[in-house]
């Protein structure tokens, strides 16, 4: 592999191509979300059946992510990257051409699987080909793209579906994919990583991984719809997932050429960094998912307006890439991460004070402040996590790192949605119990309604709707309050990282 870093225009061109690969992948995680009703209607299925379009992409992607290191050892990073982009582009076209829900679901699974290496390899290639003095800029740039993608997905998906048709949410990947293939082949062909052939493929490891991840992802995506542990399907899939993960861990520790090298967790910074990233992403992704749901279901926002209200969190990361890179050069990385958690905690505590009268402007502005934490979160955290990981293990490490990040993001989204609905039922019960003839507030409310000739069952229906609206907000506030305290608690873990001086020494040895 050519170890010389890229320079000038070629460095810029390479960064654009690798960033677009990341952007396509993270965009496709969320771009179909708002289009599901249109897809379901066009293919003559229910909306619930349509959600498998999202679920199967996540299943395929989650299986492929940890395989990145193993694939690059056998075929080389550049070959895997180019093949992944090419197959992703082809499957995007096939998704758009699907004429039945079964065809679309199968194509989405394959699309998610072939997209698995895109994020870890784009990150590792940026780290390996940027000059040492610009590595923090590479991480800040990658962070910006990884954050903006999921935010832009629902907005772009809604706009394309409304103005054109749902297949175009997949067709837009085709020209971008072709561009990325040409640039990566041109710039990185001479930088192919060495191949390490092993005598035997870890077939058992791949099989256990597929069972563990696919069953868990289905549990997370379909659990709430099937009523969790009251469903025999969910219980069975959970048992299969737990048993598969247990055997996978034992098997990989004893295998000579594992598909997932769990020994990497002996590296303290990598272990702590992966844990902190997974836990923080679990909370942040839960917040990202639940807020638009609340705005649409309880506040009466359209999907597009709700998307715009929460999209402001991506503005600061987009405009502060260079500033963040300079901060990473001058300020201790663990202090930046700790500061991001303080910022997250403060913003979530503020969110927990929302009322049903909160305005669009307040929501949009508060999401802008959430972007402050994002600016100084993932880039410093990624830098400190991989500070003393060798180039030979970088692909394996980034695959494992992003696998746990995305896995915990899915868990966070499921926990938030389930907690929100069930805690909302709890608050609704308490609010309804307080409505009686002896409660002055209740008497005043019914008196006000009677002035507008609203009495009897009609009045009770309106009051019940108001109670539900308030209950779901109280539940949301509970979630934000707990999330804020978890971020404050994560600050303690940041001080378990090695000191920055020691990390630099380790990096120099790579």
Short mmCIF file of C-alpha atoms in Angstrom, two decimals:
data_model
loop_
_atom_site.label_atom_id
_atom_site.label_comp_id
_atom_site.label_asym_id
_atom_site.label_seq_id
_atom_site.Cartn_x
_atom_site.Cartn_y
_atom_site.Cartn_z
CA UNK A 1 0.00 0.00 0.00
CA UNK A 2 1.20 3.52 -0.84
CA UNK A 3 1.65 5.13 2.59
CA UNK A 4 2.13 8.67 1.26
CA UNK A 5 -0.82 10.91 2.22
CA UNK A 6 -2.84 12.62 -0.47
CA UNK A 7 -2.20 16.32 -1.05
CA UNK A 8 -3.93 19.38 -2.46
CA UNK A 9 -6.77 18.86 -4.90
CA UNK A 10 -6.48 15.05 -4.75
CA UNK A 11 -6.88 15.16 -0.97
CA UNK A 12 -10.03 17.28 -1.38
CA UNK A 13 -11.39 14.99 -4.12
CA UNK A 14 -10.75 11.87 -2.04
CA UNK A 15 -12.40 13.43 1.00
CA UNK A 16 -15.48 14.32 -1.07
CA UNK A 17 -15.79 10.80 -2.50
CA UNK A 18 -15.37 9.06 0.88
CA UNK A 19 -17.72 11.52 2.57
CA UNK A 20 -20.36 10.89 -0.08
CA UNK A 21 -20.06 7.14 0.55
CA UNK A 22 -20.79 7.74 4.22
CA UNK A 23 -23.57 10.18 3.38
CA UNK A 24 -25.32 7.73 1.03
CA UNK A 25 -25.27 5.00 3.66
CA UNK A 26 -26.52 7.06 6.61
CA UNK A 27 -29.06 8.81 4.37
CA UNK A 28 -30.56 5.48 3.32
CA UNK A 29 -31.12 4.56 6.96
CA UNK A 30 -33.73 7.29 7.30
CA UNK A 31 -34.76 8.48 3.83
CA UNK A 32 -37.48 5.82 3.45
CA UNK A 33 -39.10 6.49 6.84
CA UNK A 34 -41.51 9.23 5.72
CA UNK A 35 -42.15 7.48 2.39
CA UNK A 36 -43.51 4.24 3.90
CA UNK A 37 -47.22 5.28 3.58
CA UNK A 38 -46.67 6.11 -0.12
CA UNK A 39 -44.73 2.88 -0.75
CA UNK A 40 -47.37 0.82 1.06
CA UNK A 41 -50.19 2.46 -0.89
CA UNK A 42 -48.46 2.05 -4.24
CA UNK A 43 -47.64 -1.63 -3.61
CA UNK A 44 -51.09 -2.35 -2.11
CA UNK A 45 -49.97 -3.42 1.38
CA UNK A 46 -50.56 -2.12 4.89
CA UNK A 47 -48.26 0.47 6.47
CA UNK A 48 -47.17 -2.17 9.02
CA UNK A 49 -46.05 -4.43 6.16
CA UNK A 50 -44.30 -1.45 4.62
CA UNK A 51 -42.12 -0.96 7.71
CA UNK A 52 -40.22 -4.14 6.75
CA UNK A 53 -38.56 -1.95 4.10
CA UNK A 54 -36.79 -0.17 6.98
CA UNK A 55 -36.30 -3.25 9.16
CA UNK A 56 -34.60 -5.42 6.53
CA UNK A 57 -32.15 -2.70 5.51
CA UNK A 58 -31.11 -2.44 9.16
CA UNK A 59 -30.83 -6.25 9.47
CA UNK A 60 -28.59 -6.57 6.42
CA UNK A 61 -26.44 -3.65 7.47
CA UNK A 62 -26.02 -4.87 11.04
CA UNK A 63 -24.85 -8.30 9.82
CA UNK A 64 -22.30 -6.85 7.39
CA UNK A 65 -20.76 -4.18 9.62
CA UNK A 66 -18.69 -6.51 11.84
CA UNK A 67 -17.54 -8.44 8.74
CA UNK A 68 -15.65 -5.41 7.40
CA UNK A 69 -12.32 -6.31 9.00
CA UNK A 70 -12.51 -9.93 7.84
CA UNK A 71 -13.42 -8.90 4.29
CA UNK A 72 -10.55 -6.41 4.01
CA UNK A 73 -8.05 -8.98 5.28
CA UNK A 74 -9.10 -11.37 2.51
CA UNK A 75 -9.70 -9.01 -0.41
CA UNK A 76 -8.09 -5.66 0.45
CA UNK A 77 -9.71 -2.41 1.62
CA UNK A 78 -9.94 -0.69 -1.76
CA UNK A 79 -11.42 -3.69 -3.57
CA UNK A 80 -14.02 -4.15 -0.81
CA UNK A 81 -14.84 -0.43 -0.85
CA UNK A 82 -15.28 -0.21 -4.63
CA UNK A 83 -17.30 -3.45 -4.73
CA UNK A 84 -19.49 -2.25 -1.88
CA UNK A 85 -20.25 1.08 -3.59
CA UNK A 86 -20.93 -0.66 -6.92
CA UNK A 87 -23.31 -3.21 -5.40
CA UNK A 88 -24.99 -0.50 -3.33
CA UNK A 89 -25.60 1.51 -6.52
CA UNK A 90 -27.02 -1.52 -8.36
CA UNK A 91 -29.31 -2.51 -5.47
CA UNK A 92 -30.51 1.10 -5.19
CA UNK A 93 -31.67 0.87 -8.81
CA UNK A 94 -33.32 -2.50 -8.11
CA UNK A 95 -35.10 -1.06 -5.06
CA UNK A 96 -36.56 1.70 -7.20
CA UNK A 97 -37.62 -0.83 -9.85
CA UNK A 98 -39.40 -3.10 -7.35
CA UNK A 99 -43.02 -3.85 -8.25
CA UNK A 100 -43.98 -5.92 -5.20
CA UNK A 101 -43.37 -5.47 -1.48
CA UNK A 102 -41.51 -8.81 -1.31
CA UNK A 103 -39.10 -7.75 -4.04
CA UNK A 104 -38.50 -4.39 -2.35
CA UNK A 105 -37.91 -5.97 1.08
CA UNK A 106 -35.40 -8.47 -0.37
CA UNK A 107 -33.59 -5.72 -2.28
CA UNK A 108 -33.46 -3.55 0.84
CA UNK A 109 -31.90 -6.40 2.82
CA UNK A 110 -29.24 -6.89 0.13
CA UNK A 111 -28.74 -3.11 -0.13
CA UNK A 112 -28.19 -2.89 3.63
CA UNK A 113 -25.78 -5.84 3.57
CA UNK A 114 -23.59 -4.55 0.73
CA UNK A 115 -23.58 -1.09 2.34
CA UNK A 116 -22.11 -2.49 5.57
CA UNK A 117 -18.43 -1.70 4.81
CA UNK A 118 -19.10 1.86 3.55
CA UNK A 119 -19.01 3.73 6.88
CA UNK A 120 -16.07 1.92 8.56
CA UNK A 121 -13.96 1.88 5.39
CA UNK A 122 -14.63 5.51 4.50
CA UNK A 123 -13.49 6.47 8.00
CA UNK A 124 -10.40 4.24 8.04
CA UNK A 125 -9.33 5.36 4.54
CA UNK A 126 -9.68 9.02 5.53
CA UNK A 127 -7.54 8.41 8.62
CA UNK A 128 -4.89 6.50 6.63
CA UNK A 129 -4.62 8.89 3.66
CA UNK A 130 -4.88 12.29 5.35
CA UNK A 131 -1.58 13.90 6.45
CA UNK A 132 -0.89 13.60 10.20
CA UNK A 133 -1.45 17.30 10.77
CA UNK A 134 -4.88 17.09 9.09
CA UNK A 135 -6.24 13.87 10.63
CA UNK A 136 -8.43 15.83 13.05
CA UNK A 137 -9.89 17.71 10.08
CA UNK A 138 -10.68 14.34 8.46
CA UNK A 139 -12.48 13.18 11.60
CA UNK A 140 -14.40 16.46 11.92
CA UNK A 141 -15.46 16.26 8.27
CA UNK A 142 -16.56 12.65 8.63
CA UNK A 143 -18.46 13.55 11.81
CA UNK A 144 -20.33 16.33 10.02
CA UNK A 145 -21.41 14.02 7.18
CA UNK A 146 -22.41 11.19 9.55
CA UNK A 147 -24.58 13.60 11.57
CA UNK A 148 -26.19 15.55 8.72
CA UNK A 149 -27.17 12.39 6.77
CA UNK A 150 -29.80 11.00 9.18
CA UNK A 151 -31.21 14.51 9.70
CA UNK A 152 -31.46 15.21 5.97
CA UNK A 153 -32.97 11.79 5.20
CA UNK A 154 -36.60 12.38 6.27
CA UNK A 155 -36.62 15.92 4.82
CA UNK A 156 -35.16 14.85 1.48
CA UNK A 157 -37.28 11.69 1.38
CA UNK A 158 -40.47 13.64 2.03
CA UNK A 159 -39.65 16.25 -0.60
CA UNK A 160 -38.74 13.69 -3.29
CA UNK A 161 -41.78 11.51 -2.60
CA UNK A 162 -44.17 14.47 -2.61
CA UNK A 163 -42.76 16.14 -5.74
CA UNK A 164 -41.76 13.06 -7.76
CA UNK A 165 -42.38 9.47 -6.59
CA UNK A 166 -40.94 7.10 -4.00
CA UNK A 167 -38.58 5.17 -6.37
CA UNK A 168 -36.52 8.35 -6.72
CA UNK A 169 -35.41 8.14 -3.08
CA UNK A 170 -33.34 5.17 -4.32
CA UNK A 171 -32.49 6.39 -7.82
CA UNK A 172 -30.65 9.45 -6.45
CA UNK A 173 -27.89 7.10 -5.24
CA UNK A 174 -26.98 6.03 -8.79
CA UNK A 175 -25.07 9.12 -10.06
CA UNK A 176 -23.44 9.61 -6.65
CA UNK A 177 -22.36 5.97 -6.54
CA UNK A 178 -20.86 6.09 -10.06
CA UNK A 179 -18.91 9.26 -9.15
CA UNK A 180 -17.55 7.65 -5.96
CA UNK A 181 -16.47 4.48 -7.79
CA UNK A 182 -14.50 6.45 -10.39
CA UNK A 183 -12.75 8.68 -7.83
CA UNK A 184 -11.89 5.87 -5.40
CA UNK A 185 -10.46 3.68 -8.18
CA UNK A 186 -8.44 6.60 -9.54
CA UNK A 187 -7.02 7.85 -6.22
CA UNK A 188 -6.78 4.75 -4.06
CA UNK A 189 -6.00 1.84 -6.40
CA UNK A 190 -2.27 2.03 -5.59
CA UNK A 191 -3.06 2.17 -1.86
CA UNK A 192 -4.55 -1.30 -1.58
CA UNK A 193 -4.00 -2.90 1.81
CA UNK A 194 -2.16 -6.24 2.01
CA UNK A 195 -4.30 -9.39 1.87
CA UNK A 196 -3.97 -11.98 4.61
CA UNK A 197 -5.23 -15.31 3.34
CA UNK A 198 -6.34 -17.85 5.92
CA UNK A 199 -6.71 -21.55 5.28
CA UNK A 200 -10.28 -21.70 6.52
CA UNK A 201 -13.23 -19.31 6.39
CA UNK A 202 -14.90 -18.75 9.75
CA UNK A 203 -18.23 -20.12 8.56
CA UNK A 204 -19.55 -20.82 12.04
CA UNK A 205 -18.75 -17.25 13.11
CA UNK A 206 -20.62 -15.83 10.12
CA UNK A 207 -23.62 -18.09 10.79
CA UNK A 208 -23.78 -17.19 14.50
CA UNK A 209 -23.43 -13.49 13.67
CA UNK A 210 -26.27 -13.67 11.13
CA UNK A 211 -28.59 -15.40 13.61
CA UNK A 212 -27.67 -13.09 16.51
CA UNK A 213 -27.99 -9.81 14.64
CA UNK A 214 -30.99 -10.57 12.42
CA UNK A 215 -33.14 -11.84 15.29
CA UNK A 216 -32.17 -8.93 17.54
CA UNK A 217 -32.88 -6.35 14.83
CA UNK A 218 -36.33 -7.84 14.17
CA UNK A 219 -37.05 -7.80 17.92
CA UNK A 220 -36.08 -4.12 18.12
CA UNK A 221 -38.03 -3.06 15.03
CA UNK A 222 -41.17 -5.15 15.55
CA UNK A 223 -41.25 -5.50 19.36
CA UNK A 224 -43.57 -2.60 20.10
CA UNK A 225 -45.96 -3.58 17.32
CA UNK A 226 -46.14 -7.19 18.62
CA UNK A 227 -46.41 -6.08 22.29
CA UNK A 228 -42.94 -7.24 23.34
CA UNK A 229 -42.86 -10.08 25.89
CA UNK A 230 -46.53 -10.89 25.43
CA UNK A 231 -45.64 -12.17 21.99
CA UNK A 232 -44.24 -15.69 21.61
CA UNK A 233 -42.50 -14.55 18.41
CA UNK A 234 -40.56 -11.83 20.25
CA UNK A 235 -39.67 -14.17 23.13
CA UNK A 236 -38.41 -16.86 20.73
CA UNK A 237 -36.35 -14.40 18.68
CA UNK A 238 -34.86 -12.88 21.84
CA UNK A 239 -33.76 -16.31 23.13
CA UNK A 240 -32.20 -17.15 19.74
CA UNK A 241 -30.37 -13.80 19.71
CA UNK A 242 -28.99 -14.13 23.26
CA UNK A 243 -27.84 -17.73 22.71
CA UNK A 244 -26.29 -16.84 19.33
CA UNK A 245 -24.42 -13.82 20.75
CA UNK A 246 -23.11 -15.94 23.65
CA UNK A 247 -21.80 -18.69 21.39
CA UNK A 248 -20.45 -16.09 18.93
CA UNK A 249 -18.38 -14.45 21.67
CA UNK A 250 -16.95 -17.79 22.87
CA UNK A 251 -16.31 -19.03 19.33
CA UNK A 252 -14.56 -15.88 18.14
CA UNK A 253 -12.24 -15.79 21.17
CA UNK A 254 -11.00 -19.30 20.38
CA UNK A 255 -10.82 -19.04 16.57
CA UNK A 256 -7.45 -18.38 14.92
CA UNK A 257 -8.89 -16.06 12.27
CA UNK A 258 -12.12 -14.63 13.75
CA UNK A 259 -14.51 -12.50 11.74
CA UNK A 260 -14.83 -10.28 14.84
CA UNK A 261 -11.65 -9.87 16.87
CA UNK A 262 -12.97 -9.32 20.39
CA UNK A 263 -9.34 -9.20 21.58
CA UNK A 264 -9.30 -5.60 20.40
CA UNK A 265 -11.14 -4.74 23.61
CA UNK A 266 -7.88 -5.36 25.48
CA UNK A 267 -6.96 -1.90 24.18
CA UNK A 268 -8.31 0.31 26.97
CA UNK A 269 -9.04 3.38 24.87
CA UNK A 270 -10.79 1.30 22.20
CA UNK A 271 -12.90 -0.52 24.80
CA UNK A 272 -13.90 2.63 26.70
CA UNK A 273 -14.41 4.62 23.50
CA UNK A 274 -16.68 1.98 21.98
CA UNK A 275 -18.69 1.74 25.23
CA UNK A 276 -19.06 5.51 25.62
CA UNK A 277 -19.96 5.97 21.95
CA UNK A 278 -22.56 3.18 22.08
CA UNK A 279 -24.24 4.51 25.24
CA UNK A 280 -24.24 8.15 24.15
CA UNK A 281 -25.53 7.26 20.67
CA UNK A 282 -28.28 5.17 22.27
CA UNK A 283 -29.65 8.25 24.05
CA UNK A 284 -29.03 10.71 21.21
CA UNK A 285 -30.64 8.49 18.56
CA UNK A 286 -33.61 7.92 20.86
CA UNK A 287 -34.04 11.71 21.11
CA UNK A 288 -33.68 12.07 17.33
CA UNK A 289 -36.36 9.43 16.68
CA UNK A 290 -38.90 10.35 19.37
CA UNK A 291 -39.10 14.13 18.87
CA UNK A 292 -40.52 14.10 15.30
CA UNK A 293 -43.00 11.39 16.38
CA UNK A 294 -44.26 13.62 19.18
CA UNK A 295 -44.46 16.66 16.89
CA UNK A 296 -46.54 14.75 14.32
CA UNK A 297 -48.76 12.66 16.60
CA UNK A 298 -49.43 15.14 19.41
CA UNK A 299 -48.59 18.62 18.12
CA UNK A 300 -50.23 18.27 14.69
CA UNK A 301 -47.11 18.97 12.62
CA UNK A 302 -46.80 17.53 9.11
CA UNK A 303 -43.84 15.21 8.45
CA UNK A 304 -42.04 17.91 6.47
CA UNK A 305 -42.54 20.65 9.09
CA UNK A 306 -41.51 18.28 11.89
CA UNK A 307 -38.39 17.39 9.93
CA UNK A 308 -37.51 21.05 9.44
CA UNK A 309 -38.06 21.79 13.14
CA UNK A 310 -35.52 19.20 14.24
CA UNK A 311 -33.08 19.66 11.34
CA UNK A 312 -31.43 22.72 12.90
CA UNK A 313 -29.25 20.41 15.01
CA UNK A 314 -27.21 19.72 11.86
CA UNK A 315 -26.38 23.37 11.12
CA UNK A 316 -23.54 23.88 13.61
CA UNK A 317 -21.70 20.63 12.75
CA UNK A 318 -21.92 21.61 9.07
CA UNK A 319 -20.42 25.07 9.55
CA UNK A 320 -17.84 24.34 12.27
CA UNK A 321 -15.77 21.55 10.70
CA UNK A 322 -12.52 23.54 10.57
CA UNK A 323 -13.06 25.08 14.03
CA UNK A 324 -13.61 21.64 15.60
CA UNK A 325 -10.44 20.30 13.95
CA UNK A 326 -8.43 23.19 15.43
CA UNK A 327 -9.97 22.64 18.86
CA UNK A 328 -8.95 18.97 18.70
CA UNK A 329 -5.35 20.06 18.10
CA UNK A 330 -5.29 22.39 21.11
CA UNK A 331 -7.67 20.98 23.73
CA UNK A 332 -7.54 17.61 25.47
CA UNK A 333 -9.82 15.23 23.58
CA UNK A 334 -11.39 13.79 26.72
CA UNK A 335 -12.25 17.31 27.92
CA UNK A 336 -14.00 18.00 24.61
CA UNK A 337 -16.00 14.77 24.95
CA UNK A 338 -16.87 15.61 28.58
CA UNK A 339 -17.96 19.10 27.49
CA UNK A 340 -20.20 17.60 24.79
CA UNK A 341 -21.93 15.45 27.43
CA UNK A 342 -22.43 18.50 29.66
CA UNK A 343 -23.97 20.28 26.68
CA UNK A 344 -26.22 17.31 25.86
CA UNK A 345 -27.32 17.02 29.48
CA UNK A 346 -28.12 20.73 29.77
CA UNK A 347 -30.16 20.75 26.54
CA UNK A 348 -32.12 17.62 27.53
CA UNK A 349 -32.87 19.09 30.96
CA UNK A 350 -34.23 22.14 29.15
CA UNK A 351 -36.30 19.87 26.86
CA UNK A 352 -37.84 18.28 29.96
CA UNK A 353 -39.52 21.62 30.76
CA UNK A 354 -41.52 21.75 27.50
CA UNK A 355 -45.26 22.37 27.66
CA UNK A 356 -47.95 21.71 25.07
CA UNK A 357 -47.77 25.42 24.21
CA UNK A 358 -44.13 25.23 23.06
CA UNK A 359 -43.67 27.03 19.73
CA UNK A 360 -42.02 25.91 16.50
CA UNK A 361 -39.35 28.58 16.97
CA UNK A 362 -38.42 27.34 20.46
CA UNK A 363 -38.16 23.74 19.25
CA UNK A 364 -35.99 24.70 16.27
CA UNK A 365 -33.73 26.93 18.40
CA UNK A 366 -33.33 24.29 21.11
CA UNK A 367 -32.33 21.71 18.47
CA UNK A 368 -29.74 24.19 17.23
CA UNK A 369 -28.19 24.15 20.72
CA UNK A 370 -28.20 20.34 20.66
CA UNK A 371 -25.84 20.73 17.70
CA UNK A 372 -23.22 22.27 20.02
CA UNK A 373 -22.76 18.92 21.71
CA UNK A 374 -22.66 17.10 18.37
CA UNK A 375 -19.84 19.36 17.14
CA UNK A 376 -17.44 18.28 19.89
CA UNK A 377 -18.73 14.74 20.44
CA UNK A 378 -18.09 12.05 17.84
CA UNK A 379 -14.94 13.43 16.16
CA UNK A 380 -12.91 13.76 19.41
CA UNK A 381 -14.40 10.51 20.70
CA UNK A 382 -13.41 8.66 17.51
CA UNK A 383 -9.91 10.17 17.62
CA UNK A 384 -9.27 9.09 21.20
CA UNK A 385 -10.78 5.64 20.58
CA UNK A 386 -8.48 4.85 17.65
CA UNK A 387 -5.43 6.79 18.85
CA UNK A 388 -3.33 3.67 19.42
CA UNK A 389 -4.95 1.22 17.00
CA UNK A 390 -2.52 0.10 14.29
CA UNK A 391 -3.31 0.50 10.58
CA UNK A 392 -3.46 -3.29 10.28
CA UNK A 393 -6.35 -3.46 12.76
CA UNK A 394 -8.05 -0.20 11.79
CA UNK A 395 -10.62 -1.79 9.44
CA UNK A 396 -11.53 -4.44 12.01
CA UNK A 397 -11.74 -1.77 14.71
CA UNK A 398 -13.95 0.63 12.74
CA UNK A 399 -16.28 -2.23 11.82
CA UNK A 400 -16.70 -3.28 15.47
CA UNK A 401 -16.97 0.36 16.61
CA UNK A 402 -19.79 1.21 14.20
CA UNK A 403 -21.53 -2.11 14.74
CA UNK A 404 -22.00 -1.39 18.44
CA UNK A 405 -22.86 2.27 17.75
CA UNK A 406 -25.65 1.38 15.32
CA UNK A 407 -26.82 -1.59 17.41
CA UNK A 408 -27.19 0.58 20.51
CA UNK A 409 -28.87 3.29 18.42
CA UNK A 410 -31.55 0.76 17.47
CA UNK A 411 -31.93 -0.31 21.09
CA UNK A 412 -32.21 3.34 22.15
CA UNK A 413 -34.93 4.07 19.59
CA UNK A 414 -36.93 1.01 20.71
CA UNK A 415 -36.57 1.90 24.40
CA UNK A 416 -37.61 5.51 23.81
CA UNK A 417 -40.68 4.64 21.73
CA UNK A 418 -41.82 1.91 24.15
CA UNK A 419 -41.17 4.00 27.25
CA UNK A 420 -42.90 7.01 25.69
CA UNK A 421 -46.09 5.10 24.90
CA UNK A 422 -46.29 3.14 28.15
CA UNK A 423 -45.31 6.03 30.40
CA UNK A 424 -47.88 8.09 28.50
CA UNK A 425 -50.56 5.56 29.46
CA UNK A 426 -49.46 5.86 33.10
CA UNK A 427 -49.70 9.67 33.06
CA UNK A 428 -53.04 9.54 31.23
CA UNK A 429 -54.47 7.28 33.93
CA UNK A 430 -53.35 9.70 36.65
CA UNK A 431 -54.73 12.72 34.81
CA UNK A 432 -58.10 11.08 34.16
CA UNK A 433 -58.37 10.02 37.82
CA UNK A 434 -57.99 13.67 38.82
CA UNK A 435 -60.98 14.71 36.68
CA UNK A 436 -64.01 14.64 38.99
CA UNK A 437 -66.79 16.99 40.20
CA UNK A 438 -64.80 17.87 43.33
CA UNK A 439 -61.72 19.10 41.45
CA UNK A 440 -61.92 22.92 40.91
CA UNK A 441 -59.82 22.70 37.73
CA UNK A 442 -62.15 20.06 36.27
CA UNK A 443 -65.23 22.11 37.10
CA UNK A 444 -63.69 25.17 35.48
CA UNK A 445 -62.74 23.24 32.32
CA UNK A 446 -66.24 21.76 31.82
CA UNK A 447 -67.76 25.15 32.58
CA UNK A 448 -65.65 26.75 29.85
CA UNK A 449 -66.66 24.04 27.37
CA UNK A 450 -70.35 24.46 28.20
CA UNK A 451 -70.18 28.11 27.16
CA UNK A 452 -69.52 26.86 23.63
CA UNK A 453 -72.41 24.36 23.85
CA UNK A 454 -69.96 21.47 24.28
CA UNK A 455 -71.44 19.11 26.85
CA UNK A 456 -71.95 15.41 27.56
CA UNK A 457 -69.96 12.83 25.59
CA UNK A 458 -68.54 15.46 23.27
CA UNK A 459 -67.05 17.33 26.23
CA UNK A 460 -65.66 14.10 27.70
CA UNK A 461 -64.03 13.22 24.37
CA UNK A 462 -62.34 16.63 24.15
CA UNK A 463 -61.12 16.40 27.75
CA UNK A 464 -59.80 12.88 27.14
CA UNK A 465 -57.89 14.08 24.07
CA UNK A 466 -56.41 16.94 26.09
CA UNK A 467 -55.41 14.44 28.78
CA UNK A 468 -53.68 12.23 26.22
CA UNK A 469 -51.87 15.22 24.75
CA UNK A 470 -50.62 16.27 28.17
CA UNK A 471 -49.79 12.69 29.19
CA UNK A 472 -47.61 12.06 26.14
CA UNK A 473 -45.77 15.33 26.78
CA UNK A 474 -45.15 14.39 30.42
CA UNK A 475 -43.83 11.03 29.24
CA UNK A 476 -41.53 12.78 26.77
CA UNK A 477 -40.30 15.10 29.53
CA UNK A 478 -39.52 12.05 31.68
CA UNK A 479 -37.44 10.60 28.85
CA UNK A 480 -35.50 13.82 28.35
CA UNK A 481 -34.87 14.14 32.09
CA UNK A 482 -33.51 10.58 32.38
CA UNK A 483 -31.46 11.03 29.20
CA UNK A 484 -29.92 14.21 30.59
CA UNK A 485 -28.76 12.40 33.74
CA UNK A 486 -27.30 9.52 31.70
CA UNK A 487 -25.18 12.01 29.74
CA UNK A 488 -23.99 13.59 32.99
CA UNK A 489 -23.10 10.12 34.27
CA UNK A 490 -21.10 9.36 31.11
CA UNK A 491 -18.73 12.21 31.94
CA UNK A 492 -17.06 9.96 34.54
CA UNK A 493 -16.15 7.39 31.86
CA UNK A 494 -14.30 9.98 29.77
CA UNK A 495 -11.65 10.31 32.48
CA UNK A 496 -10.75 6.62 32.14
CA UNK A 497 -9.09 7.33 28.78
CA UNK A 498 -5.30 7.46 28.70
CA UNK A 499 -3.76 10.90 28.90
CA UNK A 500 -3.37 12.72 25.61
CA UNK A 501 0.42 12.72 25.77
CA UNK A 502 0.49 8.95 26.01
CA UNK A 503 -1.94 8.61 23.12
CA UNK A 504 0.27 10.70 20.86
CA UNK A 505 3.20 8.43 21.63
CA UNK A 506 1.12 5.39 20.78
CA UNK A 507 -0.06 6.98 17.57
CA UNK A 508 3.50 7.68 16.55
CA UNK A 509 4.26 3.99 16.83
CA UNK A 510 1.45 2.99 14.46
#
